């Protein structure tokens, strides 16, 4: 932690920026990372390390622009392109973000429902209504800081769930994990999964989200918060990939849950299910929030 930051301010900044971790660790990340682990074991861990570093750099740049100008990225684009073709560009940008978030949102809600469905014998439509209601109530808070603190708790729970599973597995040592993270290489048939891991971590609308929540911070405070929060998110994504190595054969949430029960005991499937739910509900909150900040 920088010497100019107190522990309280540093922790507060990490809690605030955990909203970015909550945004990029959604059901898509769980699916892609777990499938990468199931298909190629630890050979694609490096892609998550690269994506995490790139996310820190890009988010810091977006937040720094806001701190220097006092304006969000959406406002800067609106002021830069006021007339003519610029107006069309602004609308195109907004529609791209809005429809992109809508697509993410569908996956987020269904992912959260898939997690609950693994442990609750409840009809899917009932779970979907319940998850949607929870997301609405959390967004109803109105305060970005309040939402960030709620999401920090969700991210912490998600991290405990997936990191516990990764630590409990006995197939790989820490040396194996380090080798997978530091030795780049694309196995045959792995290119699409590499692109998926990069794409599900470096989420474009998060740049607008970052510019919308950084305006009241100092540069050092912002850099510390982004670096720590995104690094924690990257660590959770890596834990999900390690979790996926427990599957042999065709990947699905059900087969992964069954494999974990066989190898790690009866409690592992519940941890995975709750982690998947946490990933879905956290991203279900950040997607509409990012759209609102962009429109503003």
PDB file of C-alpha atoms in Angstrom:
ATOM      1  CA  UNK A   1       0.000   0.000   0.000  1.00  0.00           C
ATOM      2  CA  UNK A   2       1.380   3.486  -0.845  1.00  0.00           C
ATOM      3  CA  UNK A   3       2.761   5.288   2.216  1.00  0.00           C
ATOM      4  CA  UNK A   4       0.506   8.283   1.565  1.00  0.00           C
ATOM      5  CA  UNK A   5      -2.601   6.107   1.975  1.00  0.00           C
ATOM      6  CA  UNK A   6      -3.968   5.100   5.346  1.00  0.00           C
ATOM      7  CA  UNK A   7      -5.137   1.533   5.833  1.00  0.00           C
ATOM      8  CA  UNK A   8      -8.736   2.702   6.024  1.00  0.00           C
ATOM      9  CA  UNK A   9      -8.577   4.672   2.769  1.00  0.00           C
ATOM     10  CA  UNK A  10      -6.745   1.849   1.024  1.00  0.00           C
ATOM     11  CA  UNK A  11      -9.323  -0.709   2.105  1.00  0.00           C
ATOM     12  CA  UNK A  12     -12.161   1.635   1.158  1.00  0.00           C
ATOM     13  CA  UNK A  13     -10.671   2.038  -2.316  1.00  0.00           C
ATOM     14  CA  UNK A  14     -10.358  -1.720  -2.810  1.00  0.00           C
ATOM     15  CA  UNK A  15     -13.984  -2.156  -1.720  1.00  0.00           C
ATOM     16  CA  UNK A  16     -15.073   0.539  -4.179  1.00  0.00           C
ATOM     17  CA  UNK A  17     -13.177  -0.960  -7.097  1.00  0.00           C
ATOM     18  CA  UNK A  18     -14.337  -4.492  -6.342  1.00  0.00           C
ATOM     19  CA  UNK A  19     -17.247  -3.493  -8.547  1.00  0.00           C
ATOM     20  CA  UNK A  20     -14.927  -4.134 -11.524  1.00  0.00           C
ATOM     21  CA  UNK A  21     -14.089  -7.631 -10.277  1.00  0.00           C
ATOM     22  CA  UNK A  22     -17.789  -8.287  -9.777  1.00  0.00           C
ATOM     23  CA  UNK A  23     -18.437  -7.110 -13.330  1.00  0.00           C
ATOM     24  CA  UNK A  24     -15.974  -9.327 -15.165  1.00  0.00           C
ATOM     25  CA  UNK A  25     -16.359 -12.492 -13.075  1.00  0.00           C
ATOM     26  CA  UNK A  26     -19.747 -13.569 -14.351  1.00  0.00           C
ATOM     27  CA  UNK A  27     -21.178 -16.879 -15.518  1.00  0.00           C
ATOM     28  CA  UNK A  28     -19.346 -16.404 -18.825  1.00  0.00           C
ATOM     29  CA  UNK A  29     -16.045 -16.289 -16.961  1.00  0.00           C
ATOM     30  CA  UNK A  30     -16.992 -19.330 -14.897  1.00  0.00           C
ATOM     31  CA  UNK A  31     -17.985 -21.285 -18.012  1.00  0.00           C
ATOM     32  CA  UNK A  32     -14.987 -20.265 -20.130  1.00  0.00           C
ATOM     33  CA  UNK A  33     -12.373 -20.652 -17.394  1.00  0.00           C
ATOM     34  CA  UNK A  34     -13.773 -23.964 -16.164  1.00  0.00           C
ATOM     35  CA  UNK A  35     -13.979 -25.309 -19.720  1.00  0.00           C
ATOM     36  CA  UNK A  36     -10.382 -24.182 -20.332  1.00  0.00           C
ATOM     37  CA  UNK A  37      -9.332 -26.146 -17.265  1.00  0.00           C
ATOM     38  CA  UNK A  38     -11.344 -29.189 -18.289  1.00  0.00           C
ATOM     39  CA  UNK A  39      -9.979 -29.153 -21.852  1.00  0.00           C
ATOM     40  CA  UNK A  40      -6.353 -28.098 -21.360  1.00  0.00           C
ATOM     41  CA  UNK A  41      -5.698 -28.402 -17.619  1.00  0.00           C
ATOM     42  CA  UNK A  42      -3.379 -25.566 -16.504  1.00  0.00           C
ATOM     43  CA  UNK A  43      -1.937 -24.709 -19.929  1.00  0.00           C
ATOM     44  CA  UNK A  44      -4.117 -21.592 -20.384  1.00  0.00           C
ATOM     45  CA  UNK A  45      -3.540 -19.993 -16.986  1.00  0.00           C
ATOM     46  CA  UNK A  46      -1.147 -17.558 -18.656  1.00  0.00           C
ATOM     47  CA  UNK A  47      -4.052 -16.083 -20.664  1.00  0.00           C
ATOM     48  CA  UNK A  48      -5.801 -15.117 -17.428  1.00  0.00           C
ATOM     49  CA  UNK A  49      -2.608 -13.581 -16.024  1.00  0.00           C
ATOM     50  CA  UNK A  50      -2.163 -11.537 -19.215  1.00  0.00           C
ATOM     51  CA  UNK A  51      -5.825 -10.475 -19.181  1.00  0.00           C
ATOM     52  CA  UNK A  52      -5.642  -9.413 -15.541  1.00  0.00           C
ATOM     53  CA  UNK A  53      -2.587  -7.214 -16.137  1.00  0.00           C
ATOM     54  CA  UNK A  54      -4.177  -5.711 -19.269  1.00  0.00           C
ATOM     55  CA  UNK A  55      -7.389  -4.992 -17.354  1.00  0.00           C
ATOM     56  CA  UNK A  56      -5.481  -3.145 -14.632  1.00  0.00           C
ATOM     57  CA  UNK A  57      -3.709  -0.987 -17.247  1.00  0.00           C
ATOM     58  CA  UNK A  58      -6.881  -0.155 -19.207  1.00  0.00           C
ATOM     59  CA  UNK A  59      -9.055   0.526 -16.160  1.00  0.00           C
ATOM     60  CA  UNK A  60      -6.377   2.754 -14.652  1.00  0.00           C
ATOM     61  CA  UNK A  61      -6.131   4.707 -17.904  1.00  0.00           C
ATOM     62  CA  UNK A  62      -9.902   5.247 -18.074  1.00  0.00           C
ATOM     63  CA  UNK A  63     -10.048   6.341 -14.439  1.00  0.00           C
ATOM     64  CA  UNK A  64      -7.031   8.638 -14.863  1.00  0.00           C
ATOM     65  CA  UNK A  65      -8.706  10.416 -17.788  1.00  0.00           C
ATOM     66  CA  UNK A  66     -11.702  11.070 -15.557  1.00  0.00           C
ATOM     67  CA  UNK A  67      -9.574  12.337 -12.673  1.00  0.00           C
ATOM     68  CA  UNK A  68      -7.661  14.685 -14.986  1.00  0.00           C
ATOM     69  CA  UNK A  69     -10.744  16.063 -16.740  1.00  0.00           C
ATOM     70  CA  UNK A  70     -13.390  15.750 -14.035  1.00  0.00           C
ATOM     71  CA  UNK A  71     -15.660  14.081 -16.600  1.00  0.00           C
ATOM     72  CA  UNK A  72     -16.674  10.505 -17.338  1.00  0.00           C
ATOM     73  CA  UNK A  73     -15.798   8.852 -20.655  1.00  0.00           C
ATOM     74  CA  UNK A  74     -19.428   9.101 -21.737  1.00  0.00           C
ATOM     75  CA  UNK A  75     -19.460  12.853 -21.083  1.00  0.00           C
ATOM     76  CA  UNK A  76     -16.157  13.343 -22.914  1.00  0.00           C
ATOM     77  CA  UNK A  77     -17.460  11.475 -25.965  1.00  0.00           C
ATOM     78  CA  UNK A  78     -20.694  13.503 -25.877  1.00  0.00           C
ATOM     79  CA  UNK A  79     -18.808  16.812 -25.755  1.00  0.00           C
ATOM     80  CA  UNK A  80     -16.257  15.801 -28.367  1.00  0.00           C
ATOM     81  CA  UNK A  81     -18.847  14.683 -30.910  1.00  0.00           C
ATOM     82  CA  UNK A  82     -21.745  17.115 -30.645  1.00  0.00           C
ATOM     83  CA  UNK A  83     -22.966  17.567 -34.216  1.00  0.00           C
ATOM     84  CA  UNK A  84     -23.296  15.790 -37.538  1.00  0.00           C
ATOM     85  CA  UNK A  85     -21.613  12.430 -37.742  1.00  0.00           C
ATOM     86  CA  UNK A  86     -20.506  12.813 -34.148  1.00  0.00           C
ATOM     87  CA  UNK A  87     -24.078  12.584 -32.920  1.00  0.00           C
ATOM     88  CA  UNK A  88     -24.516   9.335 -34.825  1.00  0.00           C
ATOM     89  CA  UNK A  89     -21.279   8.041 -33.332  1.00  0.00           C
ATOM     90  CA  UNK A  90     -22.536   8.832 -29.829  1.00  0.00           C
ATOM     91  CA  UNK A  91     -25.763   6.944 -30.422  1.00  0.00           C
ATOM     92  CA  UNK A  92     -23.894   4.031 -31.985  1.00  0.00           C
ATOM     93  CA  UNK A  93     -21.627   3.856 -28.944  1.00  0.00           C
ATOM     94  CA  UNK A  94     -24.558   3.975 -26.531  1.00  0.00           C
ATOM     95  CA  UNK A  95     -26.504   1.316 -28.436  1.00  0.00           C
ATOM     96  CA  UNK A  96     -23.440  -0.933 -28.609  1.00  0.00           C
ATOM     97  CA  UNK A  97     -22.958  -0.681 -24.845  1.00  0.00           C
ATOM     98  CA  UNK A  98     -26.686  -1.035 -24.112  1.00  0.00           C
ATOM     99  CA  UNK A  99     -27.217  -4.097 -26.305  1.00  0.00           C
ATOM    100  CA  UNK A 100     -23.924  -5.586 -25.147  1.00  0.00           C
ATOM    101  CA  UNK A 101     -24.980  -5.188 -21.526  1.00  0.00           C
ATOM    102  CA  UNK A 102     -28.396  -6.669 -22.328  1.00  0.00           C
ATOM    103  CA  UNK A 103     -26.711  -9.735 -23.818  1.00  0.00           C
ATOM    104  CA  UNK A 104     -24.430 -10.021 -20.786  1.00  0.00           C
ATOM    105  CA  UNK A 105     -27.427  -9.556 -18.495  1.00  0.00           C
ATOM    106  CA  UNK A 106     -29.302 -12.505 -19.957  1.00  0.00           C
ATOM    107  CA  UNK A 107     -26.292 -14.728 -19.325  1.00  0.00           C
ATOM    108  CA  UNK A 108     -25.780 -13.272 -15.858  1.00  0.00           C
ATOM    109  CA  UNK A 109     -29.321 -14.031 -14.718  1.00  0.00           C
ATOM    110  CA  UNK A 110     -29.347 -17.511 -16.237  1.00  0.00           C
ATOM    111  CA  UNK A 111     -25.928 -18.241 -14.744  1.00  0.00           C
ATOM    112  CA  UNK A 112     -27.090 -17.259 -11.272  1.00  0.00           C
ATOM    113  CA  UNK A 113     -30.165 -19.445 -11.730  1.00  0.00           C
ATOM    114  CA  UNK A 114     -27.982 -22.356 -12.921  1.00  0.00           C
ATOM    115  CA  UNK A 115     -25.981 -22.136  -9.711  1.00  0.00           C
ATOM    116  CA  UNK A 116     -29.061 -22.218  -7.504  1.00  0.00           C
ATOM    117  CA  UNK A 117     -30.605 -25.001  -9.597  1.00  0.00           C
ATOM    118  CA  UNK A 118     -27.683 -27.279  -8.701  1.00  0.00           C
ATOM    119  CA  UNK A 119     -28.709 -27.261  -5.028  1.00  0.00           C
ATOM    120  CA  UNK A 120     -32.375 -26.172  -4.928  1.00  0.00           C
ATOM    121  CA  UNK A 121     -35.229 -28.285  -6.383  1.00  0.00           C
ATOM    122  CA  UNK A 122     -37.168 -25.182  -7.419  1.00  0.00           C
ATOM    123  CA  UNK A 123     -38.667 -24.399 -10.873  1.00  0.00           C
ATOM    124  CA  UNK A 124     -36.370 -22.336 -13.088  1.00  0.00           C
ATOM    125  CA  UNK A 125     -38.876 -19.521 -13.613  1.00  0.00           C
ATOM    126  CA  UNK A 126     -39.236 -19.089  -9.848  1.00  0.00           C
ATOM    127  CA  UNK A 127     -35.475 -18.857  -9.410  1.00  0.00           C
ATOM    128  CA  UNK A 128     -35.230 -16.410 -12.319  1.00  0.00           C
ATOM    129  CA  UNK A 129     -37.847 -14.110 -10.797  1.00  0.00           C
ATOM    130  CA  UNK A 130     -36.111 -14.282  -7.437  1.00  0.00           C
ATOM    131  CA  UNK A 131     -32.667 -13.481  -8.871  1.00  0.00           C
ATOM    132  CA  UNK A 132     -34.075 -10.595 -10.908  1.00  0.00           C
ATOM    133  CA  UNK A 133     -35.785  -9.184  -7.822  1.00  0.00           C
ATOM    134  CA  UNK A 134     -32.577  -9.388  -5.762  1.00  0.00           C
ATOM    135  CA  UNK A 135     -30.636  -7.568  -8.508  1.00  0.00           C
ATOM    136  CA  UNK A 136     -33.301  -4.843  -8.690  1.00  0.00           C
ATOM    137  CA  UNK A 137     -33.315  -4.348  -4.926  1.00  0.00           C
ATOM    138  CA  UNK A 138     -29.530  -4.010  -4.822  1.00  0.00           C
ATOM    139  CA  UNK A 139     -29.576  -1.489  -7.678  1.00  0.00           C
ATOM    140  CA  UNK A 140     -32.369   0.401  -5.926  1.00  0.00           C
ATOM    141  CA  UNK A 141     -29.808   1.501  -3.330  1.00  0.00           C
ATOM    142  CA  UNK A 142     -28.880   4.310  -5.716  1.00  0.00           C
ATOM    143  CA  UNK A 143     -25.459   4.945  -4.157  1.00  0.00           C
ATOM    144  CA  UNK A 144     -22.505   3.546  -6.093  1.00  0.00           C
ATOM    145  CA  UNK A 145     -20.502   3.239  -2.880  1.00  0.00           C
ATOM    146  CA  UNK A 146     -23.300   1.269  -1.205  1.00  0.00           C
ATOM    147  CA  UNK A 147     -23.575  -1.013  -4.236  1.00  0.00           C
ATOM    148  CA  UNK A 148     -19.785  -1.434  -4.285  1.00  0.00           C
ATOM    149  CA  UNK A 149     -19.734  -2.545  -0.661  1.00  0.00           C
ATOM    150  CA  UNK A 150     -22.500  -5.070  -1.282  1.00  0.00           C
ATOM    151  CA  UNK A 151     -20.631  -6.379  -4.311  1.00  0.00           C
ATOM    152  CA  UNK A 152     -17.406  -6.568  -2.301  1.00  0.00           C
ATOM    153  CA  UNK A 153     -19.149  -9.019   0.029  1.00  0.00           C
ATOM    154  CA  UNK A 154     -20.378 -11.049  -2.949  1.00  0.00           C
ATOM    155  CA  UNK A 155     -16.887 -11.095  -4.502  1.00  0.00           C
ATOM    156  CA  UNK A 156     -15.386 -12.142  -1.152  1.00  0.00           C
ATOM    157  CA  UNK A 157     -17.867 -15.008  -0.877  1.00  0.00           C
ATOM    158  CA  UNK A 158     -17.223 -16.022  -4.491  1.00  0.00           C
ATOM    159  CA  UNK A 159     -13.476 -15.937  -3.866  1.00  0.00           C
ATOM    160  CA  UNK A 160     -13.763 -18.103  -0.753  1.00  0.00           C
ATOM    161  CA  UNK A 161     -15.881 -20.638  -2.659  1.00  0.00           C
ATOM    162  CA  UNK A 162     -13.639 -21.055  -5.708  1.00  0.00           C
ATOM    163  CA  UNK A 163     -10.303 -20.632  -3.911  1.00  0.00           C
ATOM    164  CA  UNK A 164     -11.342 -23.295  -1.389  1.00  0.00           C
ATOM    165  CA  UNK A 165     -12.051 -25.738  -4.207  1.00  0.00           C
ATOM    166  CA  UNK A 166      -8.756 -24.900  -5.945  1.00  0.00           C
ATOM    167  CA  UNK A 167      -6.797 -25.418  -2.718  1.00  0.00           C
ATOM    168  CA  UNK A 168      -8.588 -28.674  -1.869  1.00  0.00           C
ATOM    169  CA  UNK A 169      -7.752 -30.297  -5.207  1.00  0.00           C
ATOM    170  CA  UNK A 170      -4.718 -32.582  -5.040  1.00  0.00           C
ATOM    171  CA  UNK A 171      -3.865 -33.033  -8.719  1.00  0.00           C
ATOM    172  CA  UNK A 172      -1.585 -29.986  -9.048  1.00  0.00           C
ATOM    173  CA  UNK A 173       1.051 -28.328  -6.899  1.00  0.00           C
ATOM    174  CA  UNK A 174       1.833 -24.621  -6.582  1.00  0.00           C
ATOM    175  CA  UNK A 175       4.796 -25.170  -8.921  1.00  0.00           C
ATOM    176  CA  UNK A 176       2.431 -26.557 -11.581  1.00  0.00           C
ATOM    177  CA  UNK A 177       0.191 -23.507 -11.214  1.00  0.00           C
ATOM    178  CA  UNK A 178       3.137 -21.108 -11.529  1.00  0.00           C
ATOM    179  CA  UNK A 179       4.359 -22.924 -14.638  1.00  0.00           C
ATOM    180  CA  UNK A 180       0.939 -22.694 -16.277  1.00  0.00           C
ATOM    181  CA  UNK A 181       0.690 -18.978 -15.476  1.00  0.00           C
ATOM    182  CA  UNK A 182       4.180 -18.032 -16.649  1.00  0.00           C
ATOM    183  CA  UNK A 183       4.641 -20.256 -19.717  1.00  0.00           C
ATOM    184  CA  UNK A 184       2.586 -18.906 -22.654  1.00  0.00           C
ATOM    185  CA  UNK A 185       1.449 -21.316 -25.310  1.00  0.00           C
ATOM    186  CA  UNK A 186      -1.681 -22.165 -27.265  1.00  0.00           C
ATOM    187  CA  UNK A 187      -2.399 -25.897 -27.472  1.00  0.00           C
ATOM    188  CA  UNK A 188      -3.999 -27.261 -30.615  1.00  0.00           C
ATOM    189  CA  UNK A 189      -7.679 -26.326 -30.571  1.00  0.00           C
ATOM    190  CA  UNK A 190      -7.210 -23.832 -27.755  1.00  0.00           C
ATOM    191  CA  UNK A 191      -7.250 -20.521 -29.661  1.00  0.00           C
ATOM    192  CA  UNK A 192     -10.964 -19.836 -29.180  1.00  0.00           C
ATOM    193  CA  UNK A 193     -10.720 -20.505 -25.462  1.00  0.00           C
ATOM    194  CA  UNK A 194      -7.739 -18.137 -25.190  1.00  0.00           C
ATOM    195  CA  UNK A 195      -9.764 -15.433 -26.942  1.00  0.00           C
ATOM    196  CA  UNK A 196     -12.693 -16.227 -24.668  1.00  0.00           C
ATOM    197  CA  UNK A 197     -10.577 -15.901 -21.523  1.00  0.00           C
ATOM    198  CA  UNK A 198      -9.227 -12.544 -22.701  1.00  0.00           C
ATOM    199  CA  UNK A 199     -12.656 -11.299 -23.796  1.00  0.00           C
ATOM    200  CA  UNK A 200     -14.447 -12.305 -20.620  1.00  0.00           C
ATOM    201  CA  UNK A 201     -11.850 -10.505 -18.469  1.00  0.00           C
ATOM    202  CA  UNK A 202     -11.219  -7.331 -20.481  1.00  0.00           C
ATOM    203  CA  UNK A 203     -14.854  -6.198 -20.630  1.00  0.00           C
ATOM    204  CA  UNK A 204     -15.259  -2.979 -22.711  1.00  0.00           C
ATOM    205  CA  UNK A 205     -18.168  -1.479 -20.771  1.00  0.00           C
ATOM    206  CA  UNK A 206     -16.097  -1.674 -17.599  1.00  0.00           C
ATOM    207  CA  UNK A 207     -14.053   1.261 -18.940  1.00  0.00           C
ATOM    208  CA  UNK A 208     -17.172   3.439 -18.711  1.00  0.00           C
ATOM    209  CA  UNK A 209     -17.957   1.948 -15.316  1.00  0.00           C
ATOM    210  CA  UNK A 210     -14.465   2.851 -14.090  1.00  0.00           C
ATOM    211  CA  UNK A 211     -14.738   6.421 -15.331  1.00  0.00           C
ATOM    212  CA  UNK A 212     -18.055   6.810 -13.555  1.00  0.00           C
ATOM    213  CA  UNK A 213     -16.891   5.785 -10.083  1.00  0.00           C
ATOM    214  CA  UNK A 214     -13.420   7.347  -9.886  1.00  0.00           C
ATOM    215  CA  UNK A 215     -14.265  11.054  -9.812  1.00  0.00           C
ATOM    216  CA  UNK A 216     -13.922  11.566  -6.048  1.00  0.00           C
ATOM    217  CA  UNK A 217     -10.599   9.760  -5.629  1.00  0.00           C
ATOM    218  CA  UNK A 218      -6.961  10.795  -5.751  1.00  0.00           C
ATOM    219  CA  UNK A 219      -4.624   9.158  -8.273  1.00  0.00           C
ATOM    220  CA  UNK A 220      -2.719   6.978  -5.778  1.00  0.00           C
ATOM    221  CA  UNK A 221      -5.939   5.899  -4.110  1.00  0.00           C
ATOM    222  CA  UNK A 222      -7.440   4.978  -7.478  1.00  0.00           C
ATOM    223  CA  UNK A 223      -4.368   3.055  -8.641  1.00  0.00           C
ATOM    224  CA  UNK A 224      -4.159   1.062  -5.421  1.00  0.00           C
ATOM    225  CA  UNK A 225      -7.859   0.212  -5.475  1.00  0.00           C
ATOM    226  CA  UNK A 226      -7.906  -0.854  -9.128  1.00  0.00           C
ATOM    227  CA  UNK A 227      -4.697  -2.889  -8.892  1.00  0.00           C
ATOM    228  CA  UNK A 228      -5.757  -4.827  -5.807  1.00  0.00           C
ATOM    229  CA  UNK A 229      -9.403  -5.362  -6.778  1.00  0.00           C
ATOM    230  CA  UNK A 230      -8.634  -6.538 -10.322  1.00  0.00           C
ATOM    231  CA  UNK A 231      -5.743  -8.715  -9.100  1.00  0.00           C
ATOM    232  CA  UNK A 232      -8.113 -10.417  -6.645  1.00  0.00           C
ATOM    233  CA  UNK A 233     -10.581 -10.912  -9.490  1.00  0.00           C
ATOM    234  CA  UNK A 234      -7.858 -12.447 -11.660  1.00  0.00           C
ATOM    235  CA  UNK A 235      -6.898 -14.795  -8.831  1.00  0.00           C
ATOM    236  CA  UNK A 236     -10.522 -15.933  -8.526  1.00  0.00           C
ATOM    237  CA  UNK A 237     -10.683 -16.547 -12.300  1.00  0.00           C
ATOM    238  CA  UNK A 238      -7.545 -18.684 -12.054  1.00  0.00           C
ATOM    239  CA  UNK A 239      -9.112 -20.627  -9.190  1.00  0.00           C
ATOM    240  CA  UNK A 240     -12.137 -21.282 -11.417  1.00  0.00           C
ATOM    241  CA  UNK A 241      -9.857 -22.636 -14.166  1.00  0.00           C
ATOM    242  CA  UNK A 242      -8.150 -24.915 -11.636  1.00  0.00           C
ATOM    243  CA  UNK A 243     -11.603 -26.034 -10.485  1.00  0.00           C
ATOM    244  CA  UNK A 244     -12.414 -26.987 -14.079  1.00  0.00           C
ATOM    245  CA  UNK A 245      -9.497 -29.424 -14.209  1.00  0.00           C
ATOM    246  CA  UNK A 246     -11.570 -31.799 -12.088  1.00  0.00           C
ATOM    247  CA  UNK A 247     -13.739 -32.624 -15.128  1.00  0.00           C
ATOM    248  CA  UNK A 248     -12.853 -35.323 -17.629  1.00  0.00           C
ATOM    249  CA  UNK A 249     -14.992 -35.573 -20.747  1.00  0.00           C
ATOM    250  CA  UNK A 250     -17.804 -33.266 -21.859  1.00  0.00           C
ATOM    251  CA  UNK A 251     -17.997 -30.095 -19.769  1.00  0.00           C
ATOM    252  CA  UNK A 252     -21.182 -28.863 -18.121  1.00  0.00           C
ATOM    253  CA  UNK A 253     -22.023 -27.423 -14.727  1.00  0.00           C
ATOM    254  CA  UNK A 254     -23.621 -30.737 -13.780  1.00  0.00           C
ATOM    255  CA  UNK A 255     -20.586 -32.840 -14.768  1.00  0.00           C
ATOM    256  CA  UNK A 256     -18.256 -30.438 -12.958  1.00  0.00           C
ATOM    257  CA  UNK A 257     -20.412 -30.610  -9.838  1.00  0.00           C
ATOM    258  CA  UNK A 258     -20.457 -34.418  -9.970  1.00  0.00           C
ATOM    259  CA  UNK A 259     -16.692 -34.601 -10.519  1.00  0.00           C
ATOM    260  CA  UNK A 260     -16.029 -32.323  -7.560  1.00  0.00           C
ATOM    261  CA  UNK A 261     -18.277 -34.399  -5.320  1.00  0.00           C
ATOM    262  CA  UNK A 262     -16.386 -37.533  -6.324  1.00  0.00           C
ATOM    263  CA  UNK A 263     -12.902 -36.050  -5.841  1.00  0.00           C
ATOM    264  CA  UNK A 264     -13.353 -33.439  -3.131  1.00  0.00           C
ATOM    265  CA  UNK A 265     -16.305 -34.587  -1.057  1.00  0.00           C
ATOM    266  CA  UNK A 266     -19.977 -33.767  -0.589  1.00  0.00           C
ATOM    267  CA  UNK A 267     -19.467 -30.094   0.270  1.00  0.00           C
ATOM    268  CA  UNK A 268     -17.621 -29.129  -2.939  1.00  0.00           C
ATOM    269  CA  UNK A 269     -20.676 -29.057  -5.256  1.00  0.00           C
ATOM    270  CA  UNK A 270     -22.473 -26.682  -2.888  1.00  0.00           C
ATOM    271  CA  UNK A 271     -19.449 -24.367  -2.863  1.00  0.00           C
ATOM    272  CA  UNK A 272     -19.370 -24.385  -6.664  1.00  0.00           C
ATOM    273  CA  UNK A 273     -23.117 -23.774  -6.938  1.00  0.00           C
ATOM    274  CA  UNK A 274     -22.990 -20.821  -4.551  1.00  0.00           C
ATOM    275  CA  UNK A 275     -19.900 -19.454  -6.301  1.00  0.00           C
ATOM    276  CA  UNK A 276     -21.691 -19.626  -9.655  1.00  0.00           C
ATOM    277  CA  UNK A 277     -24.714 -17.876  -8.161  1.00  0.00           C
ATOM    278  CA  UNK A 278     -22.469 -15.154  -6.708  1.00  0.00           C
ATOM    279  CA  UNK A 279     -20.800 -14.658 -10.097  1.00  0.00           C
ATOM    280  CA  UNK A 280     -24.172 -14.293 -11.802  1.00  0.00           C
ATOM    281  CA  UNK A 281     -25.834 -11.966  -9.303  1.00  0.00           C
ATOM    282  CA  UNK A 282     -22.798  -9.665  -9.036  1.00  0.00           C
ATOM    283  CA  UNK A 283     -22.570  -9.229 -12.802  1.00  0.00           C
ATOM    284  CA  UNK A 284     -26.349  -8.847 -13.046  1.00  0.00           C
ATOM    285  CA  UNK A 285     -25.956  -5.695 -10.958  1.00  0.00           C
ATOM    286  CA  UNK A 286     -22.963  -4.186 -12.750  1.00  0.00           C
ATOM    287  CA  UNK A 287     -24.220  -4.599 -16.340  1.00  0.00           C
ATOM    288  CA  UNK A 288     -27.224  -2.230 -16.009  1.00  0.00           C
ATOM    289  CA  UNK A 289     -25.147   0.081 -13.807  1.00  0.00           C
ATOM    290  CA  UNK A 290     -22.539   0.408 -16.570  1.00  0.00           C
ATOM    291  CA  UNK A 291     -25.262   1.185 -19.117  1.00  0.00           C
ATOM    292  CA  UNK A 292     -26.691   3.912 -16.886  1.00  0.00           C
ATOM    293  CA  UNK A 293     -23.270   5.503 -16.385  1.00  0.00           C
ATOM    294  CA  UNK A 294     -22.606   5.427 -20.144  1.00  0.00           C
ATOM    295  CA  UNK A 295     -25.968   7.037 -20.916  1.00  0.00           C
ATOM    296  CA  UNK A 296     -25.327   9.734 -18.326  1.00  0.00           C
TER     297      UNK A 296
END
